[in-house]
Amino acid sequence: MALLSVSGVTKHFGGNVVLDGIDMELDPGRLYNLIGSNGSGKTTLINVISGMLRPDDGKIVFDGIDVTAKGLYDTFDTGLVRTWQTPQPFVTLSTLENFVISSGGNPGESFLKAPLKSTWKKDEQRITDKALEIMEIINLIKRKDIPSQNLSGGQQKLLELGRAMMSGAKMILMDEPIAGVNPTLAHEIFERIVKICKKDNITFLIIEHRLDIALQYMDHVFALNRGKIIAEGEADDVINHPEVIESYLGG
Ligand SMILES: Nc1ncnc2c1ncn2[C@@H]1O[C@H](COP(=O)(O)OP(=O)(O)O)[C@@H](O)[C@H]1O
Ligand SMILES: [Mg+2]
């Protein structure tokens, strides 16, 4: 069964039809790329899937749950998590603290309630251990005690990724995670994403137009043009598809 199933999703702003009957099936533990020229509807599609916007028509099912009418927070609670183009960490907190407060579910709450010191201690230790493990994976361990505002742009993207993992995400949606990041760090970010995807079985849907860097890491590519999926499949086939070539030249 697909992890995420999008069927007939439509969205318009006034008379402007931005998503025009989108159908997509995404399986667990795979890395998906969403491409398309400027204004083709990529960000809107991610906003609709993540519950930030409600579709006008169609259905979105995630992990067996109908999330079509759910808002951002309820969708988040199902394990479908969107990261932000501009990272939004709590700037004065350390990297480690940013991770700890991103921890999802009840343990995070008991952290705040803390009625019993012993329970609190156990949760704290477990959450900290998990944070350290994730920081190791995304290579932020050496920076764990510095305020997140002192991280570089690329490291802040990694922090966003780590926070999504802390929340227990099953699927992570990212809008241009390597925008403005130098090629070396951009490759490193994708290498980490692949590792997380395969090792932790987390599915990624990533908007990325730096195809020279991104495509080699992708399992499957969706090409969007004027609100429609015009091609999907392996990267080579999709970027050589006549309609895809034309949509880029036309844009
Ligand atoms: N909140 C909004 N209100 C009105 N129009 C919007 C809104 N968001 C996006 N659009 C329009 O939808 C179209 C697709 O935008 P977007 O999804 O951002 O494209 P992409 O991310 O592929 O560049 C554009 O024409 C844009 O102007
Ligand atoms: Mg966009």
Tab-separated table of C-alpha atoms and ligand atoms in Angstrom:
chain	number	residue	atom	x	y	z
A	1	MET	CA	0.000	0.000	0.000
A	2	ALA	CA	1.212	3.524	-0.795
A	3	LEU	CA	2.318	5.644	2.153
A	4	LEU	CA	0.904	8.781	0.543
A	5	SER	CA	-1.866	8.758	-1.990
A	6	VAL	CA	-2.995	11.972	-3.679
A	7	SER	CA	-5.975	11.711	-6.006
A	8	GLY	CA	-7.675	14.340	-8.115
A	9	VAL	CA	-6.324	17.197	-6.030
A	10	THR	CA	-7.337	20.605	-7.292
A	11	LYS	CA	-6.589	24.073	-5.946
A	12	HIS	CA	-7.384	27.495	-7.340
A	13	PHE	CA	-6.771	31.020	-6.183
A	14	GLY	CA	-9.635	33.073	-7.533
A	15	GLY	CA	-9.847	32.207	-11.220
A	16	ASN	CA	-6.278	30.888	-11.301
A	17	VAL	CA	-6.247	27.056	-11.358
A	18	VAL	CA	-2.909	26.230	-9.723
A	19	LEU	CA	-3.376	22.486	-9.135
A	20	ASP	CA	-5.440	20.732	-11.759
A	21	GLY	CA	-6.242	17.129	-10.833
A	22	ILE	CA	-3.023	15.851	-9.229
A	23	ASP	CA	-2.620	12.079	-8.813
A	24	MET	CA	0.451	10.706	-6.992
A	25	GLU	CA	1.372	7.517	-5.169
A	26	LEU	CA	4.430	7.507	-2.892
A	27	ASP	CA	5.850	4.383	-1.265
A	28	PRO	CA	7.709	4.074	2.059
A	29	GLY	CA	11.469	4.597	2.216
A	30	ARG	CA	11.841	6.267	-1.152
A	31	LEU	CA	13.225	9.621	-2.221
A	32	TYR	CA	10.971	11.629	-4.545
A	33	ASN	CA	11.755	14.816	-6.433
A	34	LEU	CA	9.173	17.349	-7.569
A	35	ILE	CA	10.360	19.502	-10.463
A	36	GLY	CA	8.742	22.148	-12.656
A	37	SER	CA	9.354	25.668	-13.904
A	38	ASN	CA	8.616	28.735	-11.798
A	39	GLY	CA	4.947	29.112	-10.970
A	40	SER	CA	4.038	25.555	-12.003
A	41	GLY	CA	2.463	24.898	-8.579
A	42	LYS	CA	5.192	22.996	-6.691
A	43	THR	CA	5.036	24.962	-3.447
A	44	THR	CA	1.242	25.008	-3.534
A	45	LEU	CA	1.196	21.207	-3.880
A	46	ILE	CA	3.456	20.798	-0.835
A	47	ASN	CA	1.293	23.281	1.076
A	48	VAL	CA	-1.846	21.325	0.242
A	49	ILE	CA	-0.304	17.933	1.128
A	50	SER	CA	1.023	19.239	4.458
A	51	GLY	CA	-2.352	20.690	5.452
A	52	MET	CA	-1.235	24.296	5.273
A	53	LEU	CA	-3.796	24.844	2.510
A	54	ARG	CA	-6.993	22.906	1.930
A	55	PRO	CA	-7.604	21.518	-1.568
A	56	ASP	CA	-10.796	22.523	-3.369
A	57	ASP	CA	-11.293	18.997	-4.625
A	58	GLY	CA	-9.694	15.564	-4.412
A	59	LYS	CA	-8.408	13.347	-1.630
A	60	ILE	CA	-5.163	12.908	0.294
A	61	VAL	CA	-4.558	9.738	2.304
A	62	PHE	CA	-1.439	9.349	4.425
A	63	ASP	CA	-0.538	6.110	6.199
A	64	GLY	CA	-4.141	4.960	5.942
A	65	ILE	CA	-5.552	8.211	7.366
A	66	ASP	CA	-7.631	10.655	5.330
A	67	VAL	CA	-5.802	13.949	5.877
A	68	THR	CA	-7.607	15.916	3.145
A	69	ALA	CA	-9.397	18.237	5.557
A	70	LYS	CA	-6.776	18.210	8.316
A	71	GLY	CA	-4.800	21.360	9.108
A	72	LEU	CA	-1.039	21.653	9.429
A	73	TYR	CA	-0.827	20.490	13.065
A	74	ASP	CA	-3.175	17.522	12.755
A	75	THR	CA	-1.351	16.411	9.610
A	76	PHE	CA	1.956	16.790	11.449
A	77	ASP	CA	0.623	14.492	14.178
A	78	THR	CA	0.101	11.711	11.618
A	79	GLY	CA	3.843	11.831	10.817
A	80	LEU	CA	3.638	13.920	7.643
A	81	VAL	CA	5.992	16.818	8.255
A	82	ARG	CA	6.905	19.843	6.154
A	83	THR	CA	10.130	21.772	6.658
A	84	TRP	CA	10.432	25.430	5.717
A	85	GLN	CA	12.325	27.092	2.914
A	86	THR	CA	13.659	29.577	5.428
A	87	PRO	CA	14.727	27.570	8.450
A	88	GLN	CA	12.914	28.692	11.587
A	89	PRO	CA	14.859	27.442	14.575
A	90	PHE	CA	14.608	29.035	17.996
A	91	VAL	CA	17.656	31.176	17.405
A	92	THR	CA	18.875	31.706	20.943
A	93	LEU	CA	18.559	28.048	21.934
A	94	SER	CA	21.449	25.684	21.336
A	95	THR	CA	21.287	23.090	18.590
A	96	LEU	CA	20.672	20.386	21.199
A	97	GLU	CA	17.863	22.374	22.848
A	98	ASN	CA	16.244	22.905	19.452
A	99	PHE	CA	16.204	19.157	18.974
A	100	VAL	CA	14.820	18.388	22.407
A	101	ILE	CA	11.838	20.744	22.071
A	102	SER	CA	11.021	19.237	18.667
A	103	SER	CA	10.422	15.848	20.182
A	104	GLY	CA	6.856	14.795	19.376
A	105	GLY	CA	4.123	13.096	21.378
A	106	ASN	CA	3.431	12.719	25.067
A	107	PRO	CA	6.988	12.563	26.393
A	108	GLY	CA	7.491	16.155	25.190
A	109	GLU	CA	4.406	17.183	27.116
A	110	SER	CA	5.432	15.494	30.311
A	111	PHE	CA	8.612	17.450	29.930
A	112	LEU	CA	6.574	20.596	30.462
A	113	LYS	CA	4.216	19.198	33.074
A	114	ALA	CA	6.957	17.368	34.924
A	115	PRO	CA	4.785	16.244	37.835
A	116	LEU	CA	7.108	13.416	38.805
A	117	LYS	CA	10.762	14.042	38.796
A	118	SER	CA	11.700	10.403	38.090
A	119	THR	CA	9.489	10.169	34.970
A	120	TRP	CA	10.783	13.497	33.828
A	121	LYS	CA	14.385	12.383	34.227
A	122	LYS	CA	13.810	9.194	32.252
A	123	ASP	CA	12.087	11.040	29.388
A	124	GLU	CA	14.746	13.700	29.394
A	125	GLN	CA	17.492	11.111	29.079
A	126	ARG	CA	15.685	9.206	26.326
A	127	ILE	CA	14.978	12.362	24.326
A	128	THR	CA	18.527	13.631	24.744
A	129	ASP	CA	19.926	10.283	23.588
A	130	LYS	CA	17.722	10.379	20.512
A	131	ALA	CA	18.766	13.977	19.785
A	132	LEU	CA	22.447	13.067	20.021
A	133	GLU	CA	21.962	10.079	17.728
A	134	ILE	CA	20.223	12.223	15.086
A	135	MET	CA	22.820	14.983	15.405
A	136	GLU	CA	25.455	12.374	14.705
A	137	ILE	CA	23.639	11.310	11.515
A	138	ILE	CA	23.324	14.867	10.203
A	139	ASN	CA	26.799	15.895	11.319
A	140	LEU	CA	25.828	18.594	13.814
A	141	ILE	CA	27.186	16.866	16.893
A	142	LYS	CA	30.185	19.170	17.191
A	143	ARG	CA	27.860	22.167	17.173
A	144	LYS	CA	25.386	20.914	19.739
A	145	ASP	CA	26.078	23.581	22.364
A	146	ILE	CA	26.180	26.689	20.214
A	147	PRO	CA	23.122	28.937	19.633
A	148	SER	CA	21.430	27.888	16.399
A	149	GLN	CA	21.683	31.448	15.063
A	150	ASN	CA	25.438	30.861	14.792
A	151	LEU	CA	25.002	27.897	12.422
A	152	SER	CA	25.701	28.440	8.713
A	153	GLY	CA	22.786	28.479	6.254
A	154	GLY	CA	23.473	24.890	5.224
A	155	GLN	CA	23.743	23.720	8.827
A	156	GLN	CA	20.413	25.368	9.594
A	157	LYS	CA	18.840	23.280	6.814
A	158	LEU	CA	20.327	20.202	8.464
A	159	LEU	CA	18.908	21.398	11.783
A	160	GLU	CA	15.441	21.620	10.185
A	161	LEU	CA	15.853	18.089	8.880
A	162	GLY	CA	16.931	16.857	12.306
A	163	ARG	CA	14.000	18.542	14.009
A	164	ALA	CA	11.622	16.813	11.593
A	165	MET	CA	13.259	13.485	12.488
A	166	MET	CA	12.934	14.248	16.220
A	167	SER	CA	9.206	14.685	15.759
A	168	GLY	CA	8.919	11.076	14.602
A	169	ALA	CA	8.162	11.923	10.970
A	170	LYS	CA	7.373	9.067	8.562
A	171	MET	CA	7.476	11.401	5.601
A	172	ILE	CA	9.272	14.722	5.193
A	173	LEU	CA	8.337	17.387	2.627
A	174	MET	CA	11.075	19.890	1.758
A	175	ASP	CA	10.916	22.991	-0.436
A	176	GLU	CA	14.325	23.659	-2.013
A	177	PRO	CA	16.526	22.436	0.870
A	178	ILE	CA	19.770	23.359	-0.907
A	179	ALA	CA	18.769	26.839	-2.126
A	180	GLY	CA	21.725	29.144	-1.511
A	181	VAL	CA	23.921	26.298	-0.229
A	182	ASN	CA	27.350	25.716	-1.788
A	183	PRO	CA	27.700	22.542	-3.919
A	184	THR	CA	29.894	20.670	-1.419
A	185	LEU	CA	27.450	21.114	1.432
A	186	ALA	CA	24.498	20.576	-0.938
A	187	HIS	CA	25.860	17.127	-1.821
A	188	GLU	CA	26.455	16.421	1.851
A	189	ILE	CA	22.855	17.349	2.677
A	190	PHE	CA	21.552	14.966	0.005
A	191	GLU	CA	23.899	12.191	1.132
A	192	ARG	CA	22.503	12.550	4.674
A	193	ILE	CA	18.949	12.565	3.326
A	194	VAL	CA	19.560	9.339	1.384
A	195	LYS	CA	20.995	7.698	4.489
A	196	ILE	CA	18.002	8.713	6.622
A	197	CYS	CA	15.596	7.653	3.895
A	198	LYS	CA	17.071	4.185	3.543
A	199	LYS	CA	18.113	3.473	7.137
A	200	ASP	CA	15.064	4.868	8.938
A	201	ASN	CA	12.609	4.148	6.131
A	202	ILE	CA	11.508	7.784	5.973
A	203	THR	CA	9.981	8.937	2.684
A	204	PHE	CA	11.017	12.299	1.244
A	205	LEU	CA	9.252	14.526	-1.256
A	206	ILE	CA	11.643	17.296	-2.193
A	207	ILE	CA	11.157	20.315	-4.451
A	208	GLU	CA	14.513	20.981	-6.036
A	209	HIS	CA	15.438	22.642	-9.278
A	210	ARG	CA	19.223	22.306	-9.055
A	211	LEU	CA	18.910	19.113	-11.056
A	212	ASP	CA	22.668	18.755	-11.685
A	213	ILE	CA	23.091	18.185	-7.952
A	214	ALA	CA	19.797	16.650	-6.875
A	215	LEU	CA	18.760	14.171	-9.576
A	216	GLN	CA	21.438	11.558	-8.928
A	217	TYR	CA	20.053	10.968	-5.422
A	218	MET	CA	16.414	10.533	-6.422
A	219	ASP	CA	14.465	7.276	-6.722
A	220	HIS	CA	11.585	8.853	-8.614
A	221	VAL	CA	10.803	12.212	-10.206
A	222	PHE	CA	7.466	13.978	-10.682
A	223	ALA	CA	7.364	16.802	-13.251
A	224	LEU	CA	4.721	19.458	-12.788
A	225	ASN	CA	3.558	21.959	-15.399
A	226	ARG	CA	0.615	24.350	-15.016
A	227	GLY	CA	-0.767	22.337	-12.147
A	228	LYS	CA	-0.594	18.944	-13.858
A	229	ILE	CA	1.838	16.040	-13.500
A	230	ILE	CA	3.125	15.763	-17.068
A	231	ALA	CA	5.678	12.987	-16.473
A	232	GLU	CA	6.942	10.744	-13.698
A	233	GLY	CA	9.439	7.934	-13.299
A	234	GLU	CA	13.201	7.571	-13.324
A	235	ALA	CA	15.143	10.815	-13.523
A	236	ASP	CA	16.664	10.218	-16.977
A	237	ASP	CA	13.343	9.398	-18.566
A	238	VAL	CA	11.567	12.362	-17.000
A	239	ILE	CA	14.113	15.038	-17.907
A	240	ASN	CA	14.244	13.736	-21.485
A	241	HIS	CA	10.476	13.691	-21.813
A	242	PRO	CA	9.498	16.081	-24.661
A	243	GLU	CA	6.763	17.794	-22.645
A	244	VAL	CA	9.136	18.371	-19.739
A	245	ILE	CA	11.807	19.849	-22.013
A	246	GLU	CA	9.223	22.088	-23.621
A	247	SER	CA	7.781	23.262	-20.299
A	248	TYR	CA	11.237	24.338	-19.147
A	249	LEU	CA	12.091	26.079	-22.416
A	250	GLY	CA	8.678	27.721	-22.448
A	251	GLY	CA	9.102	28.877	-18.838
B	1	LIG	N1	-1.632	32.267	-1.632
B	1	LIG	C1	-1.749	32.508	-2.942
B	1	LIG	N2	-2.701	33.338	-3.421
B	1	LIG	C2	-2.831	33.556	-4.738
B	1	LIG	N3	-2.063	32.986	-5.691
B	1	LIG	C3	-1.092	32.144	-5.276
B	1	LIG	C4	-0.879	31.866	-3.890
B	1	LIG	N4	0.158	30.980	-3.800
B	1	LIG	C5	0.559	30.741	-5.044
B	1	LIG	N5	-0.171	31.421	-5.942
B	1	LIG	C6	-0.035	31.369	-7.411
B	1	LIG	O1	-0.018	29.997	-7.777
B	1	LIG	C7	0.893	29.759	-8.830
B	1	LIG	C8	1.874	28.676	-8.460
B	1	LIG	O2	2.706	29.132	-7.400
B	1	LIG	P1	3.711	28.187	-6.636
B	1	LIG	O3	2.984	27.012	-6.111
B	1	LIG	O4	4.436	29.028	-5.654
B	1	LIG	O5	4.694	27.746	-7.817
B	1	LIG	P2	6.171	27.120	-7.762
B	1	LIG	O6	6.492	26.758	-6.349
B	1	LIG	O7	6.147	25.963	-8.680
B	1	LIG	O8	7.077	28.202	-8.288
B	1	LIG	C9	1.532	31.096	-9.148
B	1	LIG	O9	0.850	31.668	-10.245
B	1	LIG	C10	1.280	31.912	-7.896
B	1	LIG	O10	1.197	33.282	-8.196
B	2	MG	MG	8.044	27.348	-5.013
